[in-house]
Tab-separated table of C-alpha atoms in Angstrom:
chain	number	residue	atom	x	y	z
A	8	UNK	CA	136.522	-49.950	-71.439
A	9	UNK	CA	136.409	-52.373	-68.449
A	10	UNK	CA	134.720	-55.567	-68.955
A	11	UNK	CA	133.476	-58.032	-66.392
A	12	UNK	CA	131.929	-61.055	-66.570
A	13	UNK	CA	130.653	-64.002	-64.261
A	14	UNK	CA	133.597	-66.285	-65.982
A	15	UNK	CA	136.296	-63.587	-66.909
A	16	UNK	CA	137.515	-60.330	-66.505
A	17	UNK	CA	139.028	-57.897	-69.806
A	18	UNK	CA	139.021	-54.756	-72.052
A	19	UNK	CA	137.210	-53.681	-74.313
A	20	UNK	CA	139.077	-51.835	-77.468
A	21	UNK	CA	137.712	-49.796	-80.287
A	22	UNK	CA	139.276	-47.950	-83.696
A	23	UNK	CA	137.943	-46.080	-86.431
A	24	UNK	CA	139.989	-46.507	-89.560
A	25	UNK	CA	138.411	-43.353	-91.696
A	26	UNK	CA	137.931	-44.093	-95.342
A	27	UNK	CA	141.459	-44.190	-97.228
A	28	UNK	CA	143.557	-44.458	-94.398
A	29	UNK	CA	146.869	-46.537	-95.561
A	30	UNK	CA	144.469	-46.845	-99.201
A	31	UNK	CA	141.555	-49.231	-97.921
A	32	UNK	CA	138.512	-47.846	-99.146
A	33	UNK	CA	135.471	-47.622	-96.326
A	34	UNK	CA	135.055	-46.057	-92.970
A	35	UNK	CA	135.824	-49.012	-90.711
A	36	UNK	CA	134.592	-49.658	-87.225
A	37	UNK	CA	137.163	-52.461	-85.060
A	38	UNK	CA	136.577	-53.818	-81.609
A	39	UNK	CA	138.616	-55.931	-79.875
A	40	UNK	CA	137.902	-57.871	-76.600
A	41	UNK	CA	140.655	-59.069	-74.211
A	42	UNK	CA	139.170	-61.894	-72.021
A	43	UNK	CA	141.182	-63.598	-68.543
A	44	UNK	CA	138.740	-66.317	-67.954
A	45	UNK	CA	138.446	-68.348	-64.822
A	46	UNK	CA	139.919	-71.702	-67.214
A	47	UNK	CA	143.221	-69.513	-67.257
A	48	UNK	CA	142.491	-68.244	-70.682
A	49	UNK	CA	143.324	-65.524	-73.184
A	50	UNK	CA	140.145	-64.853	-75.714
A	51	UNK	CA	140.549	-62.316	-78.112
A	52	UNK	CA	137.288	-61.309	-79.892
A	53	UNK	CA	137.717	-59.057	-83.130
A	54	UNK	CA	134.718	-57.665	-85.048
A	55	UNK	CA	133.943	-55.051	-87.711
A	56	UNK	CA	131.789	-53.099	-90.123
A	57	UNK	CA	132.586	-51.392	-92.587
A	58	UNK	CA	130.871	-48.668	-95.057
A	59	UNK	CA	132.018	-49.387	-98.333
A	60	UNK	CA	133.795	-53.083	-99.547
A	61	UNK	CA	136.781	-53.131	-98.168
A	62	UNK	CA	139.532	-56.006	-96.881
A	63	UNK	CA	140.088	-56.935	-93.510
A	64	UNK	CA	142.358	-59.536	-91.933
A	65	UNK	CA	143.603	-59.289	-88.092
A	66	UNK	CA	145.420	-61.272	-86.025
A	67	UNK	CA	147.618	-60.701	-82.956
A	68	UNK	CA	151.520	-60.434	-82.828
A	69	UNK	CA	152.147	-61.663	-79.308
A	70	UNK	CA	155.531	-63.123	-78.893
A	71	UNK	CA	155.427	-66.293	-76.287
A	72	UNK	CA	158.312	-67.496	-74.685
A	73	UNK	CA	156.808	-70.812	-72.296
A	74	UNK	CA	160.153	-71.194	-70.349
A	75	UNK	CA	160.315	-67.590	-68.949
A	76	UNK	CA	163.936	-66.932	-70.784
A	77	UNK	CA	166.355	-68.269	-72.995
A	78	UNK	CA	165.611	-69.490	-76.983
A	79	UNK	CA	162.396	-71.704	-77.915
A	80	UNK	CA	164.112	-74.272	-79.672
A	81	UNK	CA	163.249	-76.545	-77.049
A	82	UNK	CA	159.672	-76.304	-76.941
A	83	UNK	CA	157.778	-78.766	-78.489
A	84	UNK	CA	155.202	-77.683	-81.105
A	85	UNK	CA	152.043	-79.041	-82.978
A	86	UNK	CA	150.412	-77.274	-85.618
A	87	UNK	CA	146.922	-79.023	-86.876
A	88	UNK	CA	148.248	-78.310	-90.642
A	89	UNK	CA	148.985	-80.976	-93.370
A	90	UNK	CA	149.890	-78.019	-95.534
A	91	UNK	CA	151.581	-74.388	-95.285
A	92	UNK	CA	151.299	-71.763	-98.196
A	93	UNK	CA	155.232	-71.460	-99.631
A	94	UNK	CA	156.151	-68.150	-100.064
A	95	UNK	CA	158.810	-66.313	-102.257
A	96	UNK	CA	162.374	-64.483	-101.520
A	97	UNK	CA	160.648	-61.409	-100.295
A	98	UNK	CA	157.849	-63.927	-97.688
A	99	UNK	CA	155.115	-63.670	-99.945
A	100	UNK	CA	152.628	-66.209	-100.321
A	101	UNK	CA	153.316	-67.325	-104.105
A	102	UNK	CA	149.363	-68.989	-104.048
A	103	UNK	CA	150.487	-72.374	-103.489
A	104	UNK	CA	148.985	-75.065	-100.933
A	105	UNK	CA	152.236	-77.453	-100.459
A	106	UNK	CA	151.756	-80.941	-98.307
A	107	UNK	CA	154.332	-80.346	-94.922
A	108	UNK	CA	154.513	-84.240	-95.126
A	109	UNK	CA	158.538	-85.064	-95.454
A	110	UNK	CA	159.453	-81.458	-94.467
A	111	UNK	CA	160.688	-79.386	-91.872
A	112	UNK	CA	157.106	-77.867	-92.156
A	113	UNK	CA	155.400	-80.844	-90.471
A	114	UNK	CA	154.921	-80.365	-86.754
A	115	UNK	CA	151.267	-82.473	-86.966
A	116	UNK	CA	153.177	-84.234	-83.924
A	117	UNK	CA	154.556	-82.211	-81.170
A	118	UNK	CA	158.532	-81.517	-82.590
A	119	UNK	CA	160.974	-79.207	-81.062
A	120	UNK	CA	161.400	-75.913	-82.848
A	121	UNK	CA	164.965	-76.271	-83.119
A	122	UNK	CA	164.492	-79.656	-84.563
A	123	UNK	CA	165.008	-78.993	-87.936
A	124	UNK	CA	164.871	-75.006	-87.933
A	125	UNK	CA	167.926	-74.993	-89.290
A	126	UNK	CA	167.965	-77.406	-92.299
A	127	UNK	CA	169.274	-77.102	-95.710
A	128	UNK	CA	165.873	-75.610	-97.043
A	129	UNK	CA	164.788	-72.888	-98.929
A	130	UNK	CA	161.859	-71.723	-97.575
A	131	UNK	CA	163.730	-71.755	-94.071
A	132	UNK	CA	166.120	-69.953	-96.065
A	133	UNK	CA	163.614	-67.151	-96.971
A	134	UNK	CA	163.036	-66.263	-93.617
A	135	UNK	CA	166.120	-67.312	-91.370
A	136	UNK	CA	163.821	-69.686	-90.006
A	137	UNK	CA	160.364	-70.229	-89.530
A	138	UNK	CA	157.972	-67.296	-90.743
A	139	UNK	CA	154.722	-69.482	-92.539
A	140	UNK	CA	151.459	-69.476	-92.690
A	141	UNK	CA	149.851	-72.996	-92.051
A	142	UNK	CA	146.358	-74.193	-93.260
A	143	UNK	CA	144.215	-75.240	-90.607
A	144	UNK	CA	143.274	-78.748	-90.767
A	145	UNK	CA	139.068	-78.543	-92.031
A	146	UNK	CA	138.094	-75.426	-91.605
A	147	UNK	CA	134.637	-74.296	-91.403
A	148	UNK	CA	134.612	-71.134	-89.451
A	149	UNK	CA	133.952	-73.112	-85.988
A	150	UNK	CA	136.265	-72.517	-83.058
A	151	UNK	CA	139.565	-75.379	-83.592
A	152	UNK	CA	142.279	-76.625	-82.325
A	153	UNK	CA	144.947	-74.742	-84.750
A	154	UNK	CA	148.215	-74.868	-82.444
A	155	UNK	CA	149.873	-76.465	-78.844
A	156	UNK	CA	153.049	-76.039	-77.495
A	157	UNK	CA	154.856	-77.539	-74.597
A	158	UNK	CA	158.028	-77.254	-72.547
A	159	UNK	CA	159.507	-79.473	-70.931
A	160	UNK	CA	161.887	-77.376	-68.116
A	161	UNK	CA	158.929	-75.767	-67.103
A	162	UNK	CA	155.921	-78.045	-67.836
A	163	UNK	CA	153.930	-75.379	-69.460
A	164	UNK	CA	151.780	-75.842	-71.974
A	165	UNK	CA	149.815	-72.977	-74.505
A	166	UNK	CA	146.697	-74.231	-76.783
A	167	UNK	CA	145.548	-72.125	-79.134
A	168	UNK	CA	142.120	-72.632	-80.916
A	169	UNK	CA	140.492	-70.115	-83.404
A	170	UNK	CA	137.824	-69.399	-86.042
A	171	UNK	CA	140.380	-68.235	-88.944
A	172	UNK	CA	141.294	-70.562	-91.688
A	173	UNK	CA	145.123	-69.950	-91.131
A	174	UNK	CA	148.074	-69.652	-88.203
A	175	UNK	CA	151.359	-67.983	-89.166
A	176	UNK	CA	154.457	-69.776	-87.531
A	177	UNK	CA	156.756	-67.112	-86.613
A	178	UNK	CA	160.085	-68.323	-84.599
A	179	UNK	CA	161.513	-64.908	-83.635
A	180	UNK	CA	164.179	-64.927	-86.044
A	181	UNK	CA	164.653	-60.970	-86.277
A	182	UNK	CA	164.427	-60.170	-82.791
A	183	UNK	CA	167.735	-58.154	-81.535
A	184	UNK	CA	169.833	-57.970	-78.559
A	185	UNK	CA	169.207	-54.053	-78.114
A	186	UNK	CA	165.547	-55.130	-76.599
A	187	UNK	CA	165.688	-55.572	-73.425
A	188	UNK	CA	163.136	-57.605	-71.705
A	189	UNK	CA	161.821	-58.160	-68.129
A	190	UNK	CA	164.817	-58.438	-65.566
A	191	UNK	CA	167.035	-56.474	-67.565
A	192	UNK	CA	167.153	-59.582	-69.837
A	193	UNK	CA	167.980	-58.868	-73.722
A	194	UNK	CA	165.448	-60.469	-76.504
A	195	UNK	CA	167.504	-62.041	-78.847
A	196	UNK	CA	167.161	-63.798	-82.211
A	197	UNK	CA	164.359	-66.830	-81.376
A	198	UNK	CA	163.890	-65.367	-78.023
A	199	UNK	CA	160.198	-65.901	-78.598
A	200	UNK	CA	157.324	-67.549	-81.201
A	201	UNK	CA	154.178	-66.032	-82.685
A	202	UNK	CA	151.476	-68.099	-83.189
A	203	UNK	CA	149.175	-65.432	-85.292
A	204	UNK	CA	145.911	-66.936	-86.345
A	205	UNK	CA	144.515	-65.254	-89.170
A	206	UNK	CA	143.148	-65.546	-93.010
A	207	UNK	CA	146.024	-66.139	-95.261
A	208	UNK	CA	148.831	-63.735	-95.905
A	209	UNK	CA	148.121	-61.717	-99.551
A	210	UNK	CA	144.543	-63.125	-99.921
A	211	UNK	CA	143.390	-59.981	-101.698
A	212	UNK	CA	145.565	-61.126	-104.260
A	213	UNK	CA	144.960	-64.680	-104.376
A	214	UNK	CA	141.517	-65.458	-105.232
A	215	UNK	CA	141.928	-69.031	-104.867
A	216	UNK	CA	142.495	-68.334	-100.681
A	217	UNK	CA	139.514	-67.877	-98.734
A	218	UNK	CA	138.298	-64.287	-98.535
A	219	UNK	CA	138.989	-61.435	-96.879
A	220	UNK	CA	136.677	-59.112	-98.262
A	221	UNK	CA	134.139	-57.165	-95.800
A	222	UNK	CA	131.087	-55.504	-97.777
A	223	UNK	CA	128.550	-53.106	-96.066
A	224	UNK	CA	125.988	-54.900	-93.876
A	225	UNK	CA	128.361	-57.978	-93.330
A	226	UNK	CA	130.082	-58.104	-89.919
A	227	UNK	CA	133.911	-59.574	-89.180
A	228	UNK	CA	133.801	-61.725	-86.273
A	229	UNK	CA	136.765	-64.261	-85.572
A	230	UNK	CA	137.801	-65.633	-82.044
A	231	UNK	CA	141.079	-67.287	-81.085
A	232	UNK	CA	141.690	-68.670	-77.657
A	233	UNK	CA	145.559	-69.317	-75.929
A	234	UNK	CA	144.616	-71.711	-73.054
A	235	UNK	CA	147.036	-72.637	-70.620
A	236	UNK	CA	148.102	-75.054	-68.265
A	237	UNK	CA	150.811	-77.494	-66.801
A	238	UNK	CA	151.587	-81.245	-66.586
């Protein structure tokens, strides 16, 4: 449904996962909100109850591109992370918390995505590039600054702030020439970035991340927030 507000304008979406669907246990109620506000910002509210204890962990898989067309190796990013969660050959988190200090993971001052995307690394090996989850500098559940990016041809800039513990990194390594885009234009391999803010990839099966677990009469609430704007 339609939603309007005095300070933004947006949809309202709703799904009921029944109990079992894809094996979670529990009949789950999801909204999500889609709010344009008047400071030129895209809020996404989630929320969600379930009936029986279940695991729940959403995010959004929007692809950015802040030039218009062309690669994003040139746009200059900043995650709020001192550490990312490694993962193994198959991009599973293995459990660890590893410092980005001294590696091509450490973009705690803006640094072009092409910088070092192509180093002689093994995690960017993994993933033909960048495809991490990064921990978000003190968490506590509060709306933060998780993510910025900026570039230069253009002057655009995205910030992204959010509730969840985590942002996964992702710099459009897999995308393919047979998608074609607007103007007829093809989306190819780092084409566009995700920024996906979120609880940790495989947290049901790492009980040292936080949670992800929902249990009857709790409610899932997380916000993120892509703000944009020019210099």
């Amino acid at each position: 449904k339609e939603i309007e507000q005095q300070d933004a304008i947006g949809l309202e979406l709703t799904y009921f996962s029944k109990d079992g669907e894809e094996g979670y246990p529990g009949n789950l109620n999801v909204t999500v909100k889609y709010l344009w506000t008047n400071d030129d910002e895209l809020k996404i509210e989630y929320a969600a109850v379930t009936d029986k204890t279940t695991v729940v962990n959403l995010t959004s898989h929007s692809y950015f591109n802040l030039a218009g067309k062309g690669d994003n190796l040139n746009h200059e990013l900043m995650i709020n992370a001192d550490k990312y969660t490694p993962v193994d050959d198959g991009l599973i988190p293995t459990g660890e918390l590893k410092s980005v200090k001294g590696t091509p993971f450490d973009f705690t001052t803006p640094t072009k995505i092409g910088a070092r995307i192509n180093d002689d690394n093994v995690q960017l090996k993994y993933g033909k590039g960048y495809d991490h989850n990064f921990v978000i500098n003190n968490y506590d559940g509060s709306l933060r600054k998780a993510a910025s990016v900026y570039e230069p041809m253009s002057g655009r800039i995205m910030e992204v702030s959010t509730t969840e513990p985590g942002v996964q990194f992702y710099s459009g390594n897999h995308l393919e020439e047979s998608m074609i885009g607007k103007e007829g234009l093809p989306y190819k391999a780092r084409y566009g970035f995700c920024l996906e803010t979120q609880h940790f990839p495989d947290s049901p099966n790492k009980p040292e991340f936080p949670s992800t677990t929902l249990e009857p009469g709790q409610k899932y609430w997380t916000t993120t927030v892509f703000k944009f704007s020019t210099k």
